[in-house]
PDB file of C-alpha atoms in Angstrom:
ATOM      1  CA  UNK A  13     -12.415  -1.115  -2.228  1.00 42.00           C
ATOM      2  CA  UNK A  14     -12.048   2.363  -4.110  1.00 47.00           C
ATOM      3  CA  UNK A  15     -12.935   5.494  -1.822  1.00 56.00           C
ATOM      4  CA  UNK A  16     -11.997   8.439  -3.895  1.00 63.00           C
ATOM      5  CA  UNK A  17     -10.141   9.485  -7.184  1.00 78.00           C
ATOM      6  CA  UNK A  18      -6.857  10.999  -8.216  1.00 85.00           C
ATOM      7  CA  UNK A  19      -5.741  12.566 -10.803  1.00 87.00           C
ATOM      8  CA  UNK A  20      -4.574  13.507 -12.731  1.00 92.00           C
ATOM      9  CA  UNK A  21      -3.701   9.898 -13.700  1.00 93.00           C
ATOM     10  CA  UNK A  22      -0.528  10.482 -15.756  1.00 95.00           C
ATOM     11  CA  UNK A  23       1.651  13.495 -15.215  1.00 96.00           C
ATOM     12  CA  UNK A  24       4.724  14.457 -16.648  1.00 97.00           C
ATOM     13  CA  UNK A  25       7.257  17.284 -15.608  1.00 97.00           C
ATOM     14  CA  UNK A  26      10.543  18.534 -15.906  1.00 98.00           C
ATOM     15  CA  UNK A  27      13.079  18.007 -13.314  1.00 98.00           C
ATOM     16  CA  UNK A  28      13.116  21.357 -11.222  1.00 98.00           C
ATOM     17  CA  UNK A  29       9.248  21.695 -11.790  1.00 98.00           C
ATOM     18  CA  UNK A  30       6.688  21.532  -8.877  1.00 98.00           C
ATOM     19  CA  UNK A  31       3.806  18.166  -8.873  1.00 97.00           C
ATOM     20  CA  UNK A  32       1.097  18.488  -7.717  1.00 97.00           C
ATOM     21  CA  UNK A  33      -1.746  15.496  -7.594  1.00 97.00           C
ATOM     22  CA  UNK A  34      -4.774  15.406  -6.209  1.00 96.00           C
ATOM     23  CA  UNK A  35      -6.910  12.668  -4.256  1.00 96.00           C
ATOM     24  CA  UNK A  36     -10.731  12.836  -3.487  1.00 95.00           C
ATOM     25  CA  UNK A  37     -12.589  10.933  -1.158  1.00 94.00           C
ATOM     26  CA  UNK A  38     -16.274   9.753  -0.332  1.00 91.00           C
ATOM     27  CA  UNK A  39     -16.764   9.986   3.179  1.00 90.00           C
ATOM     28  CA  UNK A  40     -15.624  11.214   6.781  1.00 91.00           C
ATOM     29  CA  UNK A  41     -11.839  10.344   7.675  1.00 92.00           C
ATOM     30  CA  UNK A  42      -9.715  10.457  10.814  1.00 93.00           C
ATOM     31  CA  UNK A  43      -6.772  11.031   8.342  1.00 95.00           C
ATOM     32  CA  UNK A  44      -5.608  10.457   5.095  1.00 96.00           C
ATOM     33  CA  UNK A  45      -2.117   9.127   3.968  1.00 97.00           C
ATOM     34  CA  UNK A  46       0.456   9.436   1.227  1.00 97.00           C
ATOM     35  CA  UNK A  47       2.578   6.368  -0.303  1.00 98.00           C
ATOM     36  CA  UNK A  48       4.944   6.062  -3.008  1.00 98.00           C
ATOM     37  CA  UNK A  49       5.721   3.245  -5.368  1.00 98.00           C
ATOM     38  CA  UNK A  50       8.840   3.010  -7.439  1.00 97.00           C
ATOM     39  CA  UNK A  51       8.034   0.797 -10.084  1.00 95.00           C
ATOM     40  CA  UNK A  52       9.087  -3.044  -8.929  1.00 90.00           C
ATOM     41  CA  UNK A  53       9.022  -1.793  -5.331  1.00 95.00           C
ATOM     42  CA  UNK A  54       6.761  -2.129  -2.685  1.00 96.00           C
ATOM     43  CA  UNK A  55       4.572   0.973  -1.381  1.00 98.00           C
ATOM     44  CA  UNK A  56       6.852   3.657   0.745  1.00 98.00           C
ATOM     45  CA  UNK A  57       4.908   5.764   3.470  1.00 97.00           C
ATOM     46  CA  UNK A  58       5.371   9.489   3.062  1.00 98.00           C
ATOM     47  CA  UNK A  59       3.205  11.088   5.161  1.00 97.00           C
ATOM     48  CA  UNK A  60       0.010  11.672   7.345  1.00 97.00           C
ATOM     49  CA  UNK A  61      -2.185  14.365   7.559  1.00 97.00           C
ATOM     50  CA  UNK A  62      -5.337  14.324  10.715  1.00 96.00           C
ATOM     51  CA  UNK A  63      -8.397  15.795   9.909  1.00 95.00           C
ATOM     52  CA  UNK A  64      -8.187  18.729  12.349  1.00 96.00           C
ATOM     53  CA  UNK A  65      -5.285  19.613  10.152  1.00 97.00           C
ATOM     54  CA  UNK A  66      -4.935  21.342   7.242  1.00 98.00           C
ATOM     55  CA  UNK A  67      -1.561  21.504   6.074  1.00 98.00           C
ATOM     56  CA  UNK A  68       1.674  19.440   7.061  1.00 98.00           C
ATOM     57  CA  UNK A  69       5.192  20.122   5.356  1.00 97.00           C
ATOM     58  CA  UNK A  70       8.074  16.738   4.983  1.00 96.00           C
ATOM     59  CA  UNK A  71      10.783  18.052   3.673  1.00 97.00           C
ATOM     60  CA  UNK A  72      10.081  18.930  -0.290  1.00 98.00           C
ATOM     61  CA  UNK A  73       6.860  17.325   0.718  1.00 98.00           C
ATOM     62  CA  UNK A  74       3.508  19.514   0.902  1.00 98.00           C
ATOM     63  CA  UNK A  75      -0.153  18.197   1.756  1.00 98.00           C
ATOM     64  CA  UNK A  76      -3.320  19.720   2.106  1.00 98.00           C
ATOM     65  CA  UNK A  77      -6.750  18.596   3.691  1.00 98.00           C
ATOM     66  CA  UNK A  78     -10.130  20.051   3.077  1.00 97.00           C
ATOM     67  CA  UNK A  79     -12.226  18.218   4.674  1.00 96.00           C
ATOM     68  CA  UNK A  80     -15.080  20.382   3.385  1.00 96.00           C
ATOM     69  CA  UNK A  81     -14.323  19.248  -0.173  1.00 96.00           C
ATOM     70  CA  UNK A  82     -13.308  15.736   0.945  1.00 96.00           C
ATOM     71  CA  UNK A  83      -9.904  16.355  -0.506  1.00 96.00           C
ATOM     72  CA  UNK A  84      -6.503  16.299  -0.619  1.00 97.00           C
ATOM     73  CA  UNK A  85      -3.376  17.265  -2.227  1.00 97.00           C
ATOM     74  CA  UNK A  86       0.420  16.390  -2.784  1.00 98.00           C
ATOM     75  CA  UNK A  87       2.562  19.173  -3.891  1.00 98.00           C
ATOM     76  CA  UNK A  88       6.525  17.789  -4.388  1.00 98.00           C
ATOM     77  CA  UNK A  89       8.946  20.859  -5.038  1.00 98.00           C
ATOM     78  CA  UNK A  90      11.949  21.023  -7.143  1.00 98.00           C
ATOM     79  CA  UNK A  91      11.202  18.168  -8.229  1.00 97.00           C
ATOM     80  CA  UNK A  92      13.928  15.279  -9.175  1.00 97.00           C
ATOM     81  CA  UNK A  93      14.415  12.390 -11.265  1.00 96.00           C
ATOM     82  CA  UNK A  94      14.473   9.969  -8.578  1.00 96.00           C
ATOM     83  CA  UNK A  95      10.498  11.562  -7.917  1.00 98.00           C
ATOM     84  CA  UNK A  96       9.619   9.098 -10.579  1.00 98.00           C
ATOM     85  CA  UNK A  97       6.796   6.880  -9.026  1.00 98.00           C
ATOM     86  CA  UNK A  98       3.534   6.210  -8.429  1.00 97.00           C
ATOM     87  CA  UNK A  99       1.972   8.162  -6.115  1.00 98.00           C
ATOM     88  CA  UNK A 100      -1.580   6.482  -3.743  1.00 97.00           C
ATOM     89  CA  UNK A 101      -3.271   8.197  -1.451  1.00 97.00           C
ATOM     90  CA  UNK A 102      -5.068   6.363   1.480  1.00 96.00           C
ATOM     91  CA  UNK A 103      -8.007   7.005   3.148  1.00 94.00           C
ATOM     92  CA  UNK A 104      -9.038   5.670   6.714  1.00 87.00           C
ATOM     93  CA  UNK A 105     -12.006   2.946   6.868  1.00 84.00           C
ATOM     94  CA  UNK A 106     -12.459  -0.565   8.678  1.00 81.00           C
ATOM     95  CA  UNK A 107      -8.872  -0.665   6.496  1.00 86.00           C
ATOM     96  CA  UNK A 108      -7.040   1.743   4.402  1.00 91.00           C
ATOM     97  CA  UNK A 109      -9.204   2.657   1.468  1.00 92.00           C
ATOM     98  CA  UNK A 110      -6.724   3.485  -1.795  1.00 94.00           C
ATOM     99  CA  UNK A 111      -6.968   5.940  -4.469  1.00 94.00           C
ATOM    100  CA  UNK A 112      -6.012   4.810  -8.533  1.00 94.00           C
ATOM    101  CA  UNK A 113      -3.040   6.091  -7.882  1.00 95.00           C
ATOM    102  CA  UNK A 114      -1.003   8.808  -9.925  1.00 96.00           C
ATOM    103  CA  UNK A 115       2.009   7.991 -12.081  1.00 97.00           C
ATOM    104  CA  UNK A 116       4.564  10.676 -11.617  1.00 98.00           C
ATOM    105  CA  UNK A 117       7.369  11.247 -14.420  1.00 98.00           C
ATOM    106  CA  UNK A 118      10.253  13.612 -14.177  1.00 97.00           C
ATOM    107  CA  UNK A 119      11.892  13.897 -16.922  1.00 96.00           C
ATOM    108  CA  UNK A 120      16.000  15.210 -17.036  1.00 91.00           C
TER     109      UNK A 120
ATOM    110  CA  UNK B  10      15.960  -1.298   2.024  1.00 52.00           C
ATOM    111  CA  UNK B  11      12.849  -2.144   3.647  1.00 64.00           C
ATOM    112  CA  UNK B  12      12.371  -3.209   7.147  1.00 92.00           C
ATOM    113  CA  UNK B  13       9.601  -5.683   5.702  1.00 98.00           C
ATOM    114  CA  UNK B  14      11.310  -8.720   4.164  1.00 97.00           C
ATOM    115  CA  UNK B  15       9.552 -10.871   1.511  1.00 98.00           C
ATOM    116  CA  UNK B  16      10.694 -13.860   0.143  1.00 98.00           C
ATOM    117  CA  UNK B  17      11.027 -15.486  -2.935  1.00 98.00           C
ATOM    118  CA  UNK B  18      11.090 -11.885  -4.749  1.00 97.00           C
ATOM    119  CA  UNK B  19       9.622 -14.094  -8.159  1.00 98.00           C
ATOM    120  CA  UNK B  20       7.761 -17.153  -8.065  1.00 97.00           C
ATOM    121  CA  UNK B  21       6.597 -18.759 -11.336  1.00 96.00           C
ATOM    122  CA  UNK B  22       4.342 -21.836 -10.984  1.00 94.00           C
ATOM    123  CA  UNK B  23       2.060 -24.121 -12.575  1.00 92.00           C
ATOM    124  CA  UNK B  24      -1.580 -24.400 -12.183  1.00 91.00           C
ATOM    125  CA  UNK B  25      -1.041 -27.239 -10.113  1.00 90.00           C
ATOM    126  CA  UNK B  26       1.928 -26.471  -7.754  1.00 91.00           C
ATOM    127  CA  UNK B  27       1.669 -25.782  -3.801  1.00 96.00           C
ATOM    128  CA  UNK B  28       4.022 -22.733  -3.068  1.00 97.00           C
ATOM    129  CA  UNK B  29       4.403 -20.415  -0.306  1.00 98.00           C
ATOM    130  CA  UNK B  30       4.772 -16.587   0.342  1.00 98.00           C
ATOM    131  CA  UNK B  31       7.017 -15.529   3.430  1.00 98.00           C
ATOM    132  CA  UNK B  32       7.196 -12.268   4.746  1.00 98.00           C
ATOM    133  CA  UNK B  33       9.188 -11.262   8.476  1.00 98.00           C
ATOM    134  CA  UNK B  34       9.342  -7.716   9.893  1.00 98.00           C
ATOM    135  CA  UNK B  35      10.955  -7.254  13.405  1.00 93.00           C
ATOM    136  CA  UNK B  36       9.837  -4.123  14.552  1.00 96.00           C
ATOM    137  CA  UNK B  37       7.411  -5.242  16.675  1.00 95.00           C
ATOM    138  CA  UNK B  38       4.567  -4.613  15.054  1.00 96.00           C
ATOM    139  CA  UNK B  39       1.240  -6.292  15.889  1.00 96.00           C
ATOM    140  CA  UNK B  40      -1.260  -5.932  12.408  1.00 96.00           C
ATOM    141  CA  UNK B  41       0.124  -7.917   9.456  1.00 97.00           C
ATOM    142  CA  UNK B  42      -1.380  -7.587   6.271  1.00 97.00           C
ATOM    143  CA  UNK B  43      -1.405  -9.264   2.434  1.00 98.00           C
ATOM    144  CA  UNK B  44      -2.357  -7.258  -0.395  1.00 98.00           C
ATOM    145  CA  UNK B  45      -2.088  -8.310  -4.403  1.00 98.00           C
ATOM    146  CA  UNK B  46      -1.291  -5.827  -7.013  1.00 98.00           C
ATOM    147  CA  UNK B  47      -1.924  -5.907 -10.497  1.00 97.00           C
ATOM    148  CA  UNK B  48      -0.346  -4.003 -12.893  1.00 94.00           C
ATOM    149  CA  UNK B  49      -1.179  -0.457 -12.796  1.00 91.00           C
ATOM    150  CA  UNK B  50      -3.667  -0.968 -10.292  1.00 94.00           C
ATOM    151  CA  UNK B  51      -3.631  -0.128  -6.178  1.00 96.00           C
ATOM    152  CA  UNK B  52      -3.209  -2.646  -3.664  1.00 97.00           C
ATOM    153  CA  UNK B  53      -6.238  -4.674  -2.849  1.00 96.00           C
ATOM    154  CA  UNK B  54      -6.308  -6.531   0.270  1.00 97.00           C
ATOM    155  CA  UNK B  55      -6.379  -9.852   0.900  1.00 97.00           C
ATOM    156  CA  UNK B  56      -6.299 -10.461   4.740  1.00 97.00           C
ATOM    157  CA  UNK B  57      -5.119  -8.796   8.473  1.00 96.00           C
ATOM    158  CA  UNK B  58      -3.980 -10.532  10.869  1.00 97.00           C
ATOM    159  CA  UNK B  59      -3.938  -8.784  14.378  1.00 96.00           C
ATOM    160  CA  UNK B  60      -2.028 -10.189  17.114  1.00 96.00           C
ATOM    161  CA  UNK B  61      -1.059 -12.916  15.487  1.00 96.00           C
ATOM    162  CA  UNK B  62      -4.909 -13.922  15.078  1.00 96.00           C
ATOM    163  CA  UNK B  63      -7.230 -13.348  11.325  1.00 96.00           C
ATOM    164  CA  UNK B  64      -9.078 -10.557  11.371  1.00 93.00           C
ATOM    165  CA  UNK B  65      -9.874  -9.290   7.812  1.00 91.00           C
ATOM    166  CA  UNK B  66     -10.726 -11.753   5.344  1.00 92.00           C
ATOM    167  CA  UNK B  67     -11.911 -10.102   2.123  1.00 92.00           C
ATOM    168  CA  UNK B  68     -13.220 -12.720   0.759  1.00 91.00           C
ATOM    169  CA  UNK B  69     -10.330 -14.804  -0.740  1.00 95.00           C
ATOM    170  CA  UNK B  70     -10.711 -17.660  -2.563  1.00 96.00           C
ATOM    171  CA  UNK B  71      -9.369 -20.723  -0.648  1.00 95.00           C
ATOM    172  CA  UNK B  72      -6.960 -21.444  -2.945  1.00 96.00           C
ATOM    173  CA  UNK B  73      -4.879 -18.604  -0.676  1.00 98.00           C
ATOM    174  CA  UNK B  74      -4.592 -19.905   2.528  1.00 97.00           C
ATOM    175  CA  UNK B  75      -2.896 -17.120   5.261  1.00 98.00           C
ATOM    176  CA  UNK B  76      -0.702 -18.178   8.294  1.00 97.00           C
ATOM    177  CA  UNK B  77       1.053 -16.428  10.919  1.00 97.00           C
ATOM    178  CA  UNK B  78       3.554 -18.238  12.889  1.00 95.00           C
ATOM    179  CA  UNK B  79       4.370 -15.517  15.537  1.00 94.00           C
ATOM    180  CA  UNK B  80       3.798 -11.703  16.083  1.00 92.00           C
ATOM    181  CA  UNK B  81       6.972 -11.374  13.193  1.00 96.00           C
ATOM    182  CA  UNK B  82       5.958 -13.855  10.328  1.00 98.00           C
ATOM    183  CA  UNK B  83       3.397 -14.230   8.191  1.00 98.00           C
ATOM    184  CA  UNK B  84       2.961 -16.701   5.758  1.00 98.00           C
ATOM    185  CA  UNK B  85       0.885 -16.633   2.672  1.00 98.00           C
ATOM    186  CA  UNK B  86       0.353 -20.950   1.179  1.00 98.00           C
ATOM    187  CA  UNK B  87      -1.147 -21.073  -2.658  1.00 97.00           C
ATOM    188  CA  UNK B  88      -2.423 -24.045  -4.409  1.00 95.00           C
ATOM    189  CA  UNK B  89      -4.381 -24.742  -7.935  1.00 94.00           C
ATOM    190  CA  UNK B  90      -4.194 -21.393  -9.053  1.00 95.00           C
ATOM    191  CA  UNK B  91      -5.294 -19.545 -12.198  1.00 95.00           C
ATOM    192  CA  UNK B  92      -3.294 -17.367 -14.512  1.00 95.00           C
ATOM    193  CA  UNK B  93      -5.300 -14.702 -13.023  1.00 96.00           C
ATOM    194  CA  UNK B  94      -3.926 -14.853 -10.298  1.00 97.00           C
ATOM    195  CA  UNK B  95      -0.600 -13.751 -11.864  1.00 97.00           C
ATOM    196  CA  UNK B  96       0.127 -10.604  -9.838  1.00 98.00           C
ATOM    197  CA  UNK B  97       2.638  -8.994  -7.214  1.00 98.00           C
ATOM    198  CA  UNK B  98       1.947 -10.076  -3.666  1.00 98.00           C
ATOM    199  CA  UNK B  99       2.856  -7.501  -1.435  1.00 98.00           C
ATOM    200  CA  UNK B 100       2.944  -7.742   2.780  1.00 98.00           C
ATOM    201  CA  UNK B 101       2.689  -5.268   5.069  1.00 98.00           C
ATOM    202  CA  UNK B 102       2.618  -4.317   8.979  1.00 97.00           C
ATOM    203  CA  UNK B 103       2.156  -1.498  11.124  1.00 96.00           C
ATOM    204  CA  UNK B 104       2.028  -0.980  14.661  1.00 95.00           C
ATOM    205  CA  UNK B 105      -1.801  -1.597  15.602  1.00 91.00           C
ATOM    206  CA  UNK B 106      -4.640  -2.373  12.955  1.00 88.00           C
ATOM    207  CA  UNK B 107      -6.181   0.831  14.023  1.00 86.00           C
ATOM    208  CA  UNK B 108      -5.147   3.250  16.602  1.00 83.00           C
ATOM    209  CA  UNK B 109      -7.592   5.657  18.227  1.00 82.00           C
ATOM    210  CA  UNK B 110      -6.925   8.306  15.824  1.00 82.00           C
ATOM    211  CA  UNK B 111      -7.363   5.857  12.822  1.00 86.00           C
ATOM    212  CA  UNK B 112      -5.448   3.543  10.512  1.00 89.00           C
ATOM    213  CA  UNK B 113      -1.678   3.771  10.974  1.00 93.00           C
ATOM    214  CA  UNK B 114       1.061   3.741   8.662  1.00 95.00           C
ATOM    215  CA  UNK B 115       1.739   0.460   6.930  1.00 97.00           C
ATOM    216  CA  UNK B 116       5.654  -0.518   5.988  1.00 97.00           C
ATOM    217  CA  UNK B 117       5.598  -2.299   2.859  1.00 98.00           C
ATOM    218  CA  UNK B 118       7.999  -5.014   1.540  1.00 98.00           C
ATOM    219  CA  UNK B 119       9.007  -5.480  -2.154  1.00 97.00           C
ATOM    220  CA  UNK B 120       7.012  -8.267  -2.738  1.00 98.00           C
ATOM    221  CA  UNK B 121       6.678 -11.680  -4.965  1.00 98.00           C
ATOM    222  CA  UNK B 122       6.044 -11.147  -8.462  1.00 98.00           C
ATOM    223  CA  UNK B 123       3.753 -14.451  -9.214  1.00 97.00           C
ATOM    224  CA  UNK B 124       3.228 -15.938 -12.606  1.00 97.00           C
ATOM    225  CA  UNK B 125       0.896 -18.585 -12.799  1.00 95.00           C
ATOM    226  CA  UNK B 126       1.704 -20.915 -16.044  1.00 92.00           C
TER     227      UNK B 126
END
């Protein structure tokens, strides 16, 4: 099952640019998660965020949590060719709940 | 690399066929999962296994039949089925189905691609 959107749906950067998607979600969460999918590849965990927090940093890796809002975003910095995925988030249920997904190009 | 192994990476098969899905992880983790992806799409689950025993069934047809061995393989048996089921199978684990602070992270394999003839 769907909880929440994310979009935008397509987006398309040059390397060196910033990304930043978005993910909204229905209803209360103990915490939300990030994946990435190269294409052919299987899903790759990037990061959790709790919902008594607000901001957590991974290396060029930035998410935010308003719970308030019921959502979330990804910001990837300096962004680099190999950034070219699909980006999920995840939201926490009886199982993980997954957003449409984003699909991320960076173009040289 | 991923520390989720799936095997065969493709599998094309007829309408008729009886294949199987493997997938092994060794890092001790207890909650096993199959999802099916189709093109585009996110993952929709198929079934958890906790502790080696079914917990999540979402209402699979029975033409997907889910095994697991031991705490480190899972198995995933098809037979008779339909081109729609043409998709990539992908398996995944993490440490505890749910810990007390919610769902943990999953470690995904690569997956099967499937195409039914």
């Amino acid at each position: 099952s769907q909880q929440g959107e994310e979009d935008p749906q397509a987006l398309s950067i040059q390397e060196g640019e910033n990304a930043t998607m978005n993910c909204s979600y229905k209803t209360s969460i103990n915490n939300l998660q990030w994946y990435r999918q190269n294409s052919g590849r299987g899903l790759v965990h990037l990061i959790l965020i709790r919902s008594n927090e607000r901001e957590k940093h991974s290396g060029r890796l930035r998410v935010t949590l308003d719970t308030s809002k019921k959502s979330s975003s990804l910001l990837i910095t300096a962004s680099r060719a190999a950034d070219t995925a699909s980006y999920f988030c995840a939201t926490d249920g009886a199982q993980l709940i997954w957003g449409a997904g984003t699909k991320l190009i960076i173009k040289p | 690399d991923t520390e989720v192994t799936q095997t065969p990476k493709h599998l094309v098969m007829g309408m008729t066929n009886k294949k199987s899905l493997k997938c092994e992880q060794h890092m001790g983790h207890r909650a096993m999962y199959w999802y099916k992806q189709k093109a585009k799409k996110p993952p929709e689950l198929m079934f958890v296994y906790s502790y080696e025993k079914l917990s999540i069934n979402e209402s699979v047809p029975s033409r997907f039949s889910p095994e697991c061995p031991n705490s480190s393989l899972l198995n995933l048996h098809l037979h008779a089925l339909q081109p729609e089921d043409s998709a990539l199978y992908l398996c995944a684990s993490s440490q505890e189905m749910r810990g007390p602070r919610g769902n943990q992270p999953q470690h995904f394999g690569d997956g099967t691609r499937l195409s039914i003839l």
